[in-house]
Short mmCIF file of C-alpha atoms and ligand atoms in Angstrom, two decimals:
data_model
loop_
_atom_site.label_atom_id
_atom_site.label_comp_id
_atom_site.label_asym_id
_atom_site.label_seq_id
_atom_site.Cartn_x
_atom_site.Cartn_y
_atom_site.Cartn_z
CA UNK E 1 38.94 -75.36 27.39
CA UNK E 2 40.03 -78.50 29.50
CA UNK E 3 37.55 -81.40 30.04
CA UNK E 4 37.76 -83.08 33.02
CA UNK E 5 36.49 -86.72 34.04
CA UNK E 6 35.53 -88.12 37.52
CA UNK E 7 35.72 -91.41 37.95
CA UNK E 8 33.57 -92.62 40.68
CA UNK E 9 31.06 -90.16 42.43
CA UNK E 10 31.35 -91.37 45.75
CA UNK E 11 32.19 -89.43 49.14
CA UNK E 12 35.50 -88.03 47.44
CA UNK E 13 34.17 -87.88 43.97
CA UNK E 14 31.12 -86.09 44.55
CA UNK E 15 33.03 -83.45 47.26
CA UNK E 16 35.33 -82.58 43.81
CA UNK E 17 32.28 -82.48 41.49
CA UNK E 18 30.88 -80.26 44.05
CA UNK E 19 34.17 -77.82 45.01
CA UNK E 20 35.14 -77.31 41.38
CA UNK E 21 31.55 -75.99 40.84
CA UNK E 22 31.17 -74.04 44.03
CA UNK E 23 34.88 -72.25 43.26
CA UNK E 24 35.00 -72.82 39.60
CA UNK E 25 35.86 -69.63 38.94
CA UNK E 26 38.72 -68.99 40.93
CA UNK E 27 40.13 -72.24 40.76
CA UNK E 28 40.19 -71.50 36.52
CA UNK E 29 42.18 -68.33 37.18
CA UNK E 30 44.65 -70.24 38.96
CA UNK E 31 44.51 -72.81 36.27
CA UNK E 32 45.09 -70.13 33.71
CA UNK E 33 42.62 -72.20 31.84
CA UNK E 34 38.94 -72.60 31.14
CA UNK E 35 37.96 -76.23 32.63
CA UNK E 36 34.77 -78.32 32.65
CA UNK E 37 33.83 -81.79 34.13
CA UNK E 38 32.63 -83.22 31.13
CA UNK E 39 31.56 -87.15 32.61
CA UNK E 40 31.36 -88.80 35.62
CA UNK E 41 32.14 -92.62 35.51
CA UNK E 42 29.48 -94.50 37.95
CA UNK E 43 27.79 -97.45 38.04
CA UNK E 44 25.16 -96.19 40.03
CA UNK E 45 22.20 -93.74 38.87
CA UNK E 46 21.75 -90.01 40.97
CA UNK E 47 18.35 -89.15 39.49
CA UNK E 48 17.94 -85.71 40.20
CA UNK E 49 21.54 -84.53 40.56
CA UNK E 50 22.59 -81.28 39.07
CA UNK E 51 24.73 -82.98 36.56
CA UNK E 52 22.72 -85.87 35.68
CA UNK E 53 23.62 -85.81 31.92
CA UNK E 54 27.12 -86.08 32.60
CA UNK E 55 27.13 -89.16 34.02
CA UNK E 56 28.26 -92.41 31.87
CA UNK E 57 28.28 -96.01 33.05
CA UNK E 58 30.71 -96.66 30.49
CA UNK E 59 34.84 -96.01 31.04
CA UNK E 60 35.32 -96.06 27.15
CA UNK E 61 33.84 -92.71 26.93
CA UNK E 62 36.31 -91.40 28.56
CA UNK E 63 39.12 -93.09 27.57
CA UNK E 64 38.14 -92.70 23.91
CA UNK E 65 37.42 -89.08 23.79
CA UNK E 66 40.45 -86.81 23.11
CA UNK E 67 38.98 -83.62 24.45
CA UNK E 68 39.39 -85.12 28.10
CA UNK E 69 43.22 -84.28 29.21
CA UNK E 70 42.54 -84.90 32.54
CA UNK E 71 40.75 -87.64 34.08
CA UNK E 72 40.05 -87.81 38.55
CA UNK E 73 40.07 -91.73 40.09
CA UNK E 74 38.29 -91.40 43.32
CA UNK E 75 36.64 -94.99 42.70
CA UNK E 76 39.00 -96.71 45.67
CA UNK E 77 40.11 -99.89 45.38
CA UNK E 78 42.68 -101.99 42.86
CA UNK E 79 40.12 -103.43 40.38
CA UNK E 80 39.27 -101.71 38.47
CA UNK E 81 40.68 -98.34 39.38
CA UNK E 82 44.34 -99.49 37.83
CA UNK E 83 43.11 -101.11 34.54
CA UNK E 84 41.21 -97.68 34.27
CA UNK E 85 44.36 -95.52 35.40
CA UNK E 86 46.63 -97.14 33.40
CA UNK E 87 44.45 -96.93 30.42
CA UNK E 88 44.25 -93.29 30.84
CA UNK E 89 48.32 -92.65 31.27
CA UNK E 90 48.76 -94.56 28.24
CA UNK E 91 46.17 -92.59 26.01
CA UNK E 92 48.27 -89.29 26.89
CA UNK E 93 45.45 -88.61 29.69
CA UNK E 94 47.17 -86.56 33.18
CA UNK E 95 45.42 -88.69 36.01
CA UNK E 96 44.90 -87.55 39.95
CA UNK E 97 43.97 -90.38 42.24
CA UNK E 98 43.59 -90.10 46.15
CA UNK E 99 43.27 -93.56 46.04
CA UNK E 100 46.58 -95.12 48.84
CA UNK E 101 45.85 -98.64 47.41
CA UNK E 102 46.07 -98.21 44.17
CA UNK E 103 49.36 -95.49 44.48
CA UNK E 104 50.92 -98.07 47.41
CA UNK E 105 50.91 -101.58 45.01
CA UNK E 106 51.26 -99.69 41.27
CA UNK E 107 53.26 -96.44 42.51
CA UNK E 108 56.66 -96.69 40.50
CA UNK E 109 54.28 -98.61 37.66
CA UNK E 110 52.24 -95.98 37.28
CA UNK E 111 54.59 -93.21 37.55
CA UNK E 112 57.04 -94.50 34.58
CA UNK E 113 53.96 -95.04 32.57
CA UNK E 114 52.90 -90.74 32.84
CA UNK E 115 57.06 -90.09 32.26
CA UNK E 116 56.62 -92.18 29.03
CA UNK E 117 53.80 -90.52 27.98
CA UNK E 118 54.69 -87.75 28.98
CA UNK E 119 51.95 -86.78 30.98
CA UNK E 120 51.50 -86.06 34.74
CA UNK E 121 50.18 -88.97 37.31
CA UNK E 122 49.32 -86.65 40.68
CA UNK E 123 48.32 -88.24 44.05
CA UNK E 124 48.08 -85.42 46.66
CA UNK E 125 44.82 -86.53 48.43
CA UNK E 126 46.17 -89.91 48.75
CA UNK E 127 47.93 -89.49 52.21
CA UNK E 128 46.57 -87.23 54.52
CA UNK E 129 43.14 -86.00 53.01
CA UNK E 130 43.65 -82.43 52.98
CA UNK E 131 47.20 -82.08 54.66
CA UNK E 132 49.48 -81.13 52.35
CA UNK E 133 51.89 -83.75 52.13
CA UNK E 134 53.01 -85.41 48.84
CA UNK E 135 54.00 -81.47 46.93
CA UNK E 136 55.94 -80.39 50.10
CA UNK E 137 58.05 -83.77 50.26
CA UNK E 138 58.66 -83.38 46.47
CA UNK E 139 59.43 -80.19 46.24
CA UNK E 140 59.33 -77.88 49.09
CA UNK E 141 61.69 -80.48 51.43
CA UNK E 142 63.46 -81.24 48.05
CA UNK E 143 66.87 -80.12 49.23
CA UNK E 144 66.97 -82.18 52.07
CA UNK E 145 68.30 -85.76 52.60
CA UNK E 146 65.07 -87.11 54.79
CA UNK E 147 65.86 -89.45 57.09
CA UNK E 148 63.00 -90.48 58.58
CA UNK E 149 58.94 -89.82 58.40
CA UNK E 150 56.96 -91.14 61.53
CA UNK E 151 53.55 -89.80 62.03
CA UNK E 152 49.34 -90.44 62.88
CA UNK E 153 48.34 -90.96 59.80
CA UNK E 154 44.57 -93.28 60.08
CA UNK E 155 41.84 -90.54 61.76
CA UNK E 156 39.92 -94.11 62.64
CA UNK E 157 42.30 -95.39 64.60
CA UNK E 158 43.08 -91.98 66.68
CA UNK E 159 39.85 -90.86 67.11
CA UNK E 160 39.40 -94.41 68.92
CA UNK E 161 42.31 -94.36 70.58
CA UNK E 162 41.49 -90.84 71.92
CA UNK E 163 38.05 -91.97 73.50
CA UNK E 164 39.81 -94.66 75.43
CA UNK E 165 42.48 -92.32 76.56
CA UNK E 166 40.21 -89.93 77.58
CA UNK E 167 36.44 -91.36 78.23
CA UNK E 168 38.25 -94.83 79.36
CA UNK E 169 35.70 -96.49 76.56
CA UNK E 170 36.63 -99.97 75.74
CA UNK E 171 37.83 -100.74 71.69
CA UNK E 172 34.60 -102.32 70.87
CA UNK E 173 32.49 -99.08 71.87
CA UNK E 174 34.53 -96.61 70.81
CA UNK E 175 34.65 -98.22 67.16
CA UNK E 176 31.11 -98.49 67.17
CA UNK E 177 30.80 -94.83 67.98
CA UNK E 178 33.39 -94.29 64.75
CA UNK E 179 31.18 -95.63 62.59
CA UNK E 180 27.66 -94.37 64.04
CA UNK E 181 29.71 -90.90 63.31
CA UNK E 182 30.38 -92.46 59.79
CA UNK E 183 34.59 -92.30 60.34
CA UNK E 184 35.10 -95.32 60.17
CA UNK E 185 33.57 -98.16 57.29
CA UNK E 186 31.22 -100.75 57.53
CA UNK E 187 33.86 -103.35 57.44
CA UNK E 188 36.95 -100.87 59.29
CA UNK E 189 39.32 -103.65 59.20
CA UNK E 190 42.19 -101.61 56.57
CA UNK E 191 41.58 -98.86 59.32
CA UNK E 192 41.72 -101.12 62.67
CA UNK E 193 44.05 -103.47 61.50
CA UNK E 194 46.63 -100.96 60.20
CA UNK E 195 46.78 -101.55 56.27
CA UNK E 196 45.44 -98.09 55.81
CA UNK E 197 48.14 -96.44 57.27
CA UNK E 198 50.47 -98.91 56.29
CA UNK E 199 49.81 -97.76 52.30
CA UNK E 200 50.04 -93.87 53.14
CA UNK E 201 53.75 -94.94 55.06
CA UNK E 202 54.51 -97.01 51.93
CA UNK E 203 53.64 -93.96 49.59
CA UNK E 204 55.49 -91.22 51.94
CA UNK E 205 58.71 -93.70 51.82
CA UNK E 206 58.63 -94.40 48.16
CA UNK E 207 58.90 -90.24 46.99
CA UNK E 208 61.36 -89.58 50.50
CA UNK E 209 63.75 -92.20 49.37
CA UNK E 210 63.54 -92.94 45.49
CA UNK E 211 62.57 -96.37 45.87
CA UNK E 212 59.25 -97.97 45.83
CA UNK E 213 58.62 -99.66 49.44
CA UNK E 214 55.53 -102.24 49.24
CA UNK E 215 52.87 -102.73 51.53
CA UNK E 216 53.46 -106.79 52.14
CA UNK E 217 56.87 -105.74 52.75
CA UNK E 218 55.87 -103.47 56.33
CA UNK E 219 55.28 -104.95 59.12
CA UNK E 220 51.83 -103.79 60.10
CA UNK E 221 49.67 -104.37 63.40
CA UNK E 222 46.62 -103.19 64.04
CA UNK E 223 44.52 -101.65 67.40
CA UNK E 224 42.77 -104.22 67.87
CA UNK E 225 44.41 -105.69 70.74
CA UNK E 226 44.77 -102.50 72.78
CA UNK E 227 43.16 -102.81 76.22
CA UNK E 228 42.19 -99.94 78.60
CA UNK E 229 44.80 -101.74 80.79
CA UNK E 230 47.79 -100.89 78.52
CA UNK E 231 46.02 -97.15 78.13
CA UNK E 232 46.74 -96.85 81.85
CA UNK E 233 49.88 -98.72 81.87
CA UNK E 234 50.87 -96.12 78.94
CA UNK E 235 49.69 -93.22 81.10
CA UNK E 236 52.15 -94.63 84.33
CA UNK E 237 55.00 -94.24 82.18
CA UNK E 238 54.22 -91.26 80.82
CA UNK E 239 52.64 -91.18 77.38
CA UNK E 240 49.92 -92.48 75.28
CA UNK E 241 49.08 -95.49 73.15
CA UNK E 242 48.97 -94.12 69.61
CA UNK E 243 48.89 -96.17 66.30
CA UNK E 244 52.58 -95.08 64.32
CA UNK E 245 53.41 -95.74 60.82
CA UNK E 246 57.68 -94.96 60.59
CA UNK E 247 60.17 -94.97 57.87
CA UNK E 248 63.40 -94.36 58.11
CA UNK E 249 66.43 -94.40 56.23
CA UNK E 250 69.40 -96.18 57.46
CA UNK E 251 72.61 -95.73 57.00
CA UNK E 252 73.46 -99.18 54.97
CA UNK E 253 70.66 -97.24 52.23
CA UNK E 254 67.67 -99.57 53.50
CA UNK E 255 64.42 -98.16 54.61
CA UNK E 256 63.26 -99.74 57.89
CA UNK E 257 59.82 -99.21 58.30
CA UNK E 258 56.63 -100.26 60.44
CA UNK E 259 53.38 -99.96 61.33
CA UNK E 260 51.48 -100.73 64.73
CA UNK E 261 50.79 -99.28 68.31
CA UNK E 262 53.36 -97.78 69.72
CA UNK E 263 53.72 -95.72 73.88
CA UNK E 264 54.53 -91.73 72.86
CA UNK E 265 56.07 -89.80 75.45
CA UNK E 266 54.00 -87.11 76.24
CA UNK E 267 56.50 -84.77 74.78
CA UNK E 268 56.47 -85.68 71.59
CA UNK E 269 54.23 -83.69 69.26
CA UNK E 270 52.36 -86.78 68.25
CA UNK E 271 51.14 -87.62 71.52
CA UNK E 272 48.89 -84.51 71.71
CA UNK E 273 47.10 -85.24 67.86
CA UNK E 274 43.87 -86.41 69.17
CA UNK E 275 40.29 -87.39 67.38
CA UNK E 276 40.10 -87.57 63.85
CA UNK E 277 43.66 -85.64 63.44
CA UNK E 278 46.71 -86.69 61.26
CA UNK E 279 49.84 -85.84 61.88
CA UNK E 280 53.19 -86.35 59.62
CA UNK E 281 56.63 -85.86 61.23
CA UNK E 282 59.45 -85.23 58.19
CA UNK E 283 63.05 -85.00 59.53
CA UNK E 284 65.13 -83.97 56.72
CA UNK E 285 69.29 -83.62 57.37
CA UNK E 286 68.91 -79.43 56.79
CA UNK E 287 65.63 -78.56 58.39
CA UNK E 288 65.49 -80.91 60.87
CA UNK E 289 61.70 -81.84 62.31
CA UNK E 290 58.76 -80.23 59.94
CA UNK E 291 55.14 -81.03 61.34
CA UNK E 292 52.04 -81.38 59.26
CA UNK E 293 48.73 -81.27 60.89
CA UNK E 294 45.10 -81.27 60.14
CA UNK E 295 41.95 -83.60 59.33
CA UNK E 296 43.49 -86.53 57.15
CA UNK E 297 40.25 -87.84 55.93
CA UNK E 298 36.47 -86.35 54.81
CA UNK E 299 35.04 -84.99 51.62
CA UNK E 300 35.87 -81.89 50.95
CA UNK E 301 39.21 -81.95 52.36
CA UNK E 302 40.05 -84.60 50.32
CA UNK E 303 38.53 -83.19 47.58
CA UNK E 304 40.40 -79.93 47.75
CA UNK E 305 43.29 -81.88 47.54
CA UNK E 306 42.12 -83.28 44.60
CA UNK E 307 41.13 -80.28 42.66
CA UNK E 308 44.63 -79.00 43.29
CA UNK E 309 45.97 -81.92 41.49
CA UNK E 310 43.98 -80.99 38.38
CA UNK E 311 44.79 -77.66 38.45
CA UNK E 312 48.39 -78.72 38.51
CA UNK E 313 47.84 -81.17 35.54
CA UNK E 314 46.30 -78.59 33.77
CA UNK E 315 49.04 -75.82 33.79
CA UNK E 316 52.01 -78.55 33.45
CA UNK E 317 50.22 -79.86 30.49
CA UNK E 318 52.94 -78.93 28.39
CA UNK E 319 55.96 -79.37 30.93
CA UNK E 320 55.24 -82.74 32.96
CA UNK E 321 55.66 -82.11 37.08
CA UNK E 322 58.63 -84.11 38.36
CA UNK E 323 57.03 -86.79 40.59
CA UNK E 324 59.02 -90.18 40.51
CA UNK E 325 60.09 -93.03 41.65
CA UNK E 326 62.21 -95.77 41.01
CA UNK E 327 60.92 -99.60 41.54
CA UNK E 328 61.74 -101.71 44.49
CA UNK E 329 63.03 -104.98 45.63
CA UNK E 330 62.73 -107.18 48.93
CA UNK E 331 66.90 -105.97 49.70
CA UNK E 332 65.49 -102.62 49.78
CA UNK E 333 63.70 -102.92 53.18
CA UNK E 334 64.95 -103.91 56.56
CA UNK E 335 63.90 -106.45 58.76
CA UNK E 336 62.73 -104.70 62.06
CA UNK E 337 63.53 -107.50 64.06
CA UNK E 338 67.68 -106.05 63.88
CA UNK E 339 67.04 -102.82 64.65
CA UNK E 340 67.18 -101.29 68.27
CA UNK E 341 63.63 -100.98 70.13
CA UNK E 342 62.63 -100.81 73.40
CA UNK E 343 59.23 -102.54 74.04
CA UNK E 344 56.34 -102.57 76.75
CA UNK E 345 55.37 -106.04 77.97
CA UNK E 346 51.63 -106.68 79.76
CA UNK E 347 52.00 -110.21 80.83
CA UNK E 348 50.75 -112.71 82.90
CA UNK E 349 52.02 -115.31 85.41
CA UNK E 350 51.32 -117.96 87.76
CA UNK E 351 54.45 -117.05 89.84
CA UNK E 352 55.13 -113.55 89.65
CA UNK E 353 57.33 -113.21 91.70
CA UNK E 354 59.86 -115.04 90.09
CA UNK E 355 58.79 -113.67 86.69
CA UNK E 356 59.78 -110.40 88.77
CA UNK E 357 63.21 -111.24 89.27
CA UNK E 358 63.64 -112.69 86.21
CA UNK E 359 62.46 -109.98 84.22
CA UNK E 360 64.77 -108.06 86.31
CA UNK E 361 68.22 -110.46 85.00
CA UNK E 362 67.12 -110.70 81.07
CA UNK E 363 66.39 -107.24 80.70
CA UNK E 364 68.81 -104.32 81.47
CA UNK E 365 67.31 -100.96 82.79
CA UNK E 366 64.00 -102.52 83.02
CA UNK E 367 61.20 -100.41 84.56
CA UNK E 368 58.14 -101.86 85.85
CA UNK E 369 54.89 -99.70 85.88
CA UNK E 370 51.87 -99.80 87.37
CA UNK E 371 47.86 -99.63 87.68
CA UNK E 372 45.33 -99.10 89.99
CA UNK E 373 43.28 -102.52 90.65
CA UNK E 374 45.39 -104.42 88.45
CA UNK E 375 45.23 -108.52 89.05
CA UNK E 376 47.76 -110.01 91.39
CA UNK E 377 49.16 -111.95 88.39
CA UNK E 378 49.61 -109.43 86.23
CA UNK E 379 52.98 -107.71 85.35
CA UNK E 380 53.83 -104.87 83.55
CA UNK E 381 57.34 -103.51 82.63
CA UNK E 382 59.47 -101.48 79.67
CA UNK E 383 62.67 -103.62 78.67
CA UNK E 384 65.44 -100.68 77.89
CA UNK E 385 66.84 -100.68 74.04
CA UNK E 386 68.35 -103.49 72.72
CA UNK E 387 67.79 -105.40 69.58
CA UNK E 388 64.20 -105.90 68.85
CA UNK E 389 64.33 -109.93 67.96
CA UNK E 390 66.89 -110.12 70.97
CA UNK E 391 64.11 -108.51 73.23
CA UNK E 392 61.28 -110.93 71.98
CA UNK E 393 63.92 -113.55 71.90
CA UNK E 394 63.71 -112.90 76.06
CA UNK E 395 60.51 -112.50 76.30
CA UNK E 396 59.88 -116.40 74.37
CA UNK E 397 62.61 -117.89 76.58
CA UNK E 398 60.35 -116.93 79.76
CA UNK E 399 57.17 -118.13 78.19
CA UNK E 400 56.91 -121.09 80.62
CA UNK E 401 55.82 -118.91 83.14
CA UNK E 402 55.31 -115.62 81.80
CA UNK E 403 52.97 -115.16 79.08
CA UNK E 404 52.59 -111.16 77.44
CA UNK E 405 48.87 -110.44 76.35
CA UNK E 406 50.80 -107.31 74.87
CA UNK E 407 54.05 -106.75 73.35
CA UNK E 408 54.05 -102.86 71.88
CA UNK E 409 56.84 -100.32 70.66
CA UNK E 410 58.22 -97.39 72.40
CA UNK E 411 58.71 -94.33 70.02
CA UNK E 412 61.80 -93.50 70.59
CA UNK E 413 62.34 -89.75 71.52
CA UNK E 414 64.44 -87.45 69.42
N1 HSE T 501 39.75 -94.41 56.73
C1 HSE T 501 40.75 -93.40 56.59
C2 HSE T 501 41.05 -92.78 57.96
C3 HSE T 501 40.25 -92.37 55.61
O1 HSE T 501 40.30 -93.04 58.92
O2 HSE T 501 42.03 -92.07 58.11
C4 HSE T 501 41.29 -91.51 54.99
O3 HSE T 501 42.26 -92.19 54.30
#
């Protein structure tokens, strides 16, 4: 028999609680194993719940009693979630977290820590919710070189994108209708400002290409400046505003990634992902472009994921899963500012049209776009490729008399 322990019992914690019961059976046939959840950790009480005697305010009893192998961290958050983890790895306890923080800052930490213990340190439901994402880069893509990973992956952010794309609702309604449908939190800054999606891009990077890549060292913007006027502007040239997170491998061996809003032709797969969706675009040297689609956040979902992680731990207990990566350093990463872009510019100006013609000599196969009803002063135009800090480099040498209220990425088309 295998003990199990769930720490935290909140949305995800409860939804594995409550799918390990509901499919216990089958899921211990797959196992090959008997299992149990023998504590939940939780601070809080849940008088009344079906498994009230399991629960245990106090992480020592878990950590302390040898008949748990396994041990679930869907608590969230750094503190204490990697004391706890950490603990657990080095008592010879397998851990699965679907916690991006924790995995995006300790990653290659926590990973050498299960490979010295020889145990297994699983993180399937950390990117993606239920998309399978993590086992199919590790294994199932395994043969491939990737080269680069670009893809939706904050349901927050698209589902609010998606109502001003479609319903023309302004950012400040449509996140208040994410959270009245409870998608996005109370305080959905990591979700609006792009640091959620910026840890799932630093996690999918680290297993594609060996090397840890950190979240302080991706440059991450947010939605928060998107205006319906850059939705239409988006639409005139023949795409959608949609909130990327990219990797890619170059060819000195650096990873050049970012995260932000970025115009998607509307033939790219990505641009038709809409509401709560995720979507993760692998391009390995072999297979070329593999999709992976479905509803990257919820409870059970996430949960599932979850499970599947334990029942992994539990029939590698003897024979560890190869999951790894190496550490990182700041050489590792690339500075987006010298790679090629092509960027959007919303701008205003007191004399436009001399910003017209100027716009016209500093950028080369410049295309200006258009909206209905837009202000006399306004401007709005796509620069052609060129080096990204070159491009803004233009764009600051004109600020006398142009000034952009929106500077965003065009996803370059494969
Ligand atoms: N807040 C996240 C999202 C939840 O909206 O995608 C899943 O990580």
């Amino acid at each position: 028999m295998y003990q199990i322990a769930v720490m935290g019992h909140g949305v995800v914690g409860s939804g594995v609680v409550e799918v390990f019961y509901k499919n216990r059976e089958s899921i211990q046939k797959k196992a090959g194993a008997e299992m149990d959840i023998k504590r939940i950790l939780d601070l809080q009480e849940f008088p009344g719940c079906p498994y009230e005697d399991k629960f245990t305010k106090d992480f020592q009893e878990i950590l302390n009693d040898p008949e748990i192998t396994v041990v679930v961290e869907t608590m969230g958050g750094l503190n204490p979630a990697y004391h706890y983890v950490k603990s657990c790895l080095l008592s010879g306890k397998s851990v699965t977290t679907s916690n991006k923080e924790l995995v995006a800052a300790k990653g290659a930490e926590l990973l050498k820590i299960a490979r010295e213990n020889n145990v297994n340190f699983l993180f399937e439901a950390s990117v993606g919710g239920g998309i399978p994402i993590i086992r199919p880069i590790s294994q199932c893509l395994a043969a491939n070189d990737i080269e680069t990973i670009e893809g939706i992956l904050n349901g927050t952010t698209n589902f609010i994108l998606t109502k001003m794309i479609r319903e023309q609702m302004n950012f400040e309604d449509a996140l208040a209708l994410a959270q009245k449908l409870g998608y996005a939190e109370k305080d959905p800054t990591a979700d609006v400002e792009g640091h959620d999606a910026c840890r799932k891009i630093c996690i999918l990077a680290s297993l594609a290409f060996g090397r840890h890549v950190y979240p302080e060292q991706v440059q991450t913007e947010g939605i928060s400046g998107i205006t319906l006027a850059d939705v239409e502007y988006a639409e005139n040239w023949g795409g959608v505003v949609k909130l990327i997170a990219r990797a890619q491998k170059l060819e000195n061996g650096k990873v050049l990634a970012w995260v932000g809003p970025a115009f998607v032709s509307r033939e790219s797969q990505l641009s038709t992902v809409d509401d709560v969706f995720n979507a993760v675009l692998v391009r390995g040297d072999a297979t070329g472009d593999v999709v992976f689609y479905g509803k990257g956040a919820g409870k059970l979902p996430t949960a599932s994921a979850v499970v599947a992680d334990v029942i992994d731990c539990v029939k590698h207990v003897q024979a560890r899963k190869y999951l790894y990566w190496e550490d990182g350093s700041p050489d590792d990463v690339a500075d987006p500012m010298a790679a090629e872009a092509e960027l959007y510019v919303r701008a205003v100006s007191g004399q436009p049209h001399r910003a017209l013609e100027e716009i016209k000599k500093a950028f080369s196969c410049v295309r200006m776009l258009s909206r209905s009803g837009a202000p006399r002063d306004e401007l709005a135009f796509v620069t052609g490729r060129d080096q990204e800090g070159r491009l803004r480099g233009r764009l600051h040498e004109m600020s006398g008399w142009l000034e952009p209220q929106s500077v965003i990425r065009v996803l370059e088309d494969q």
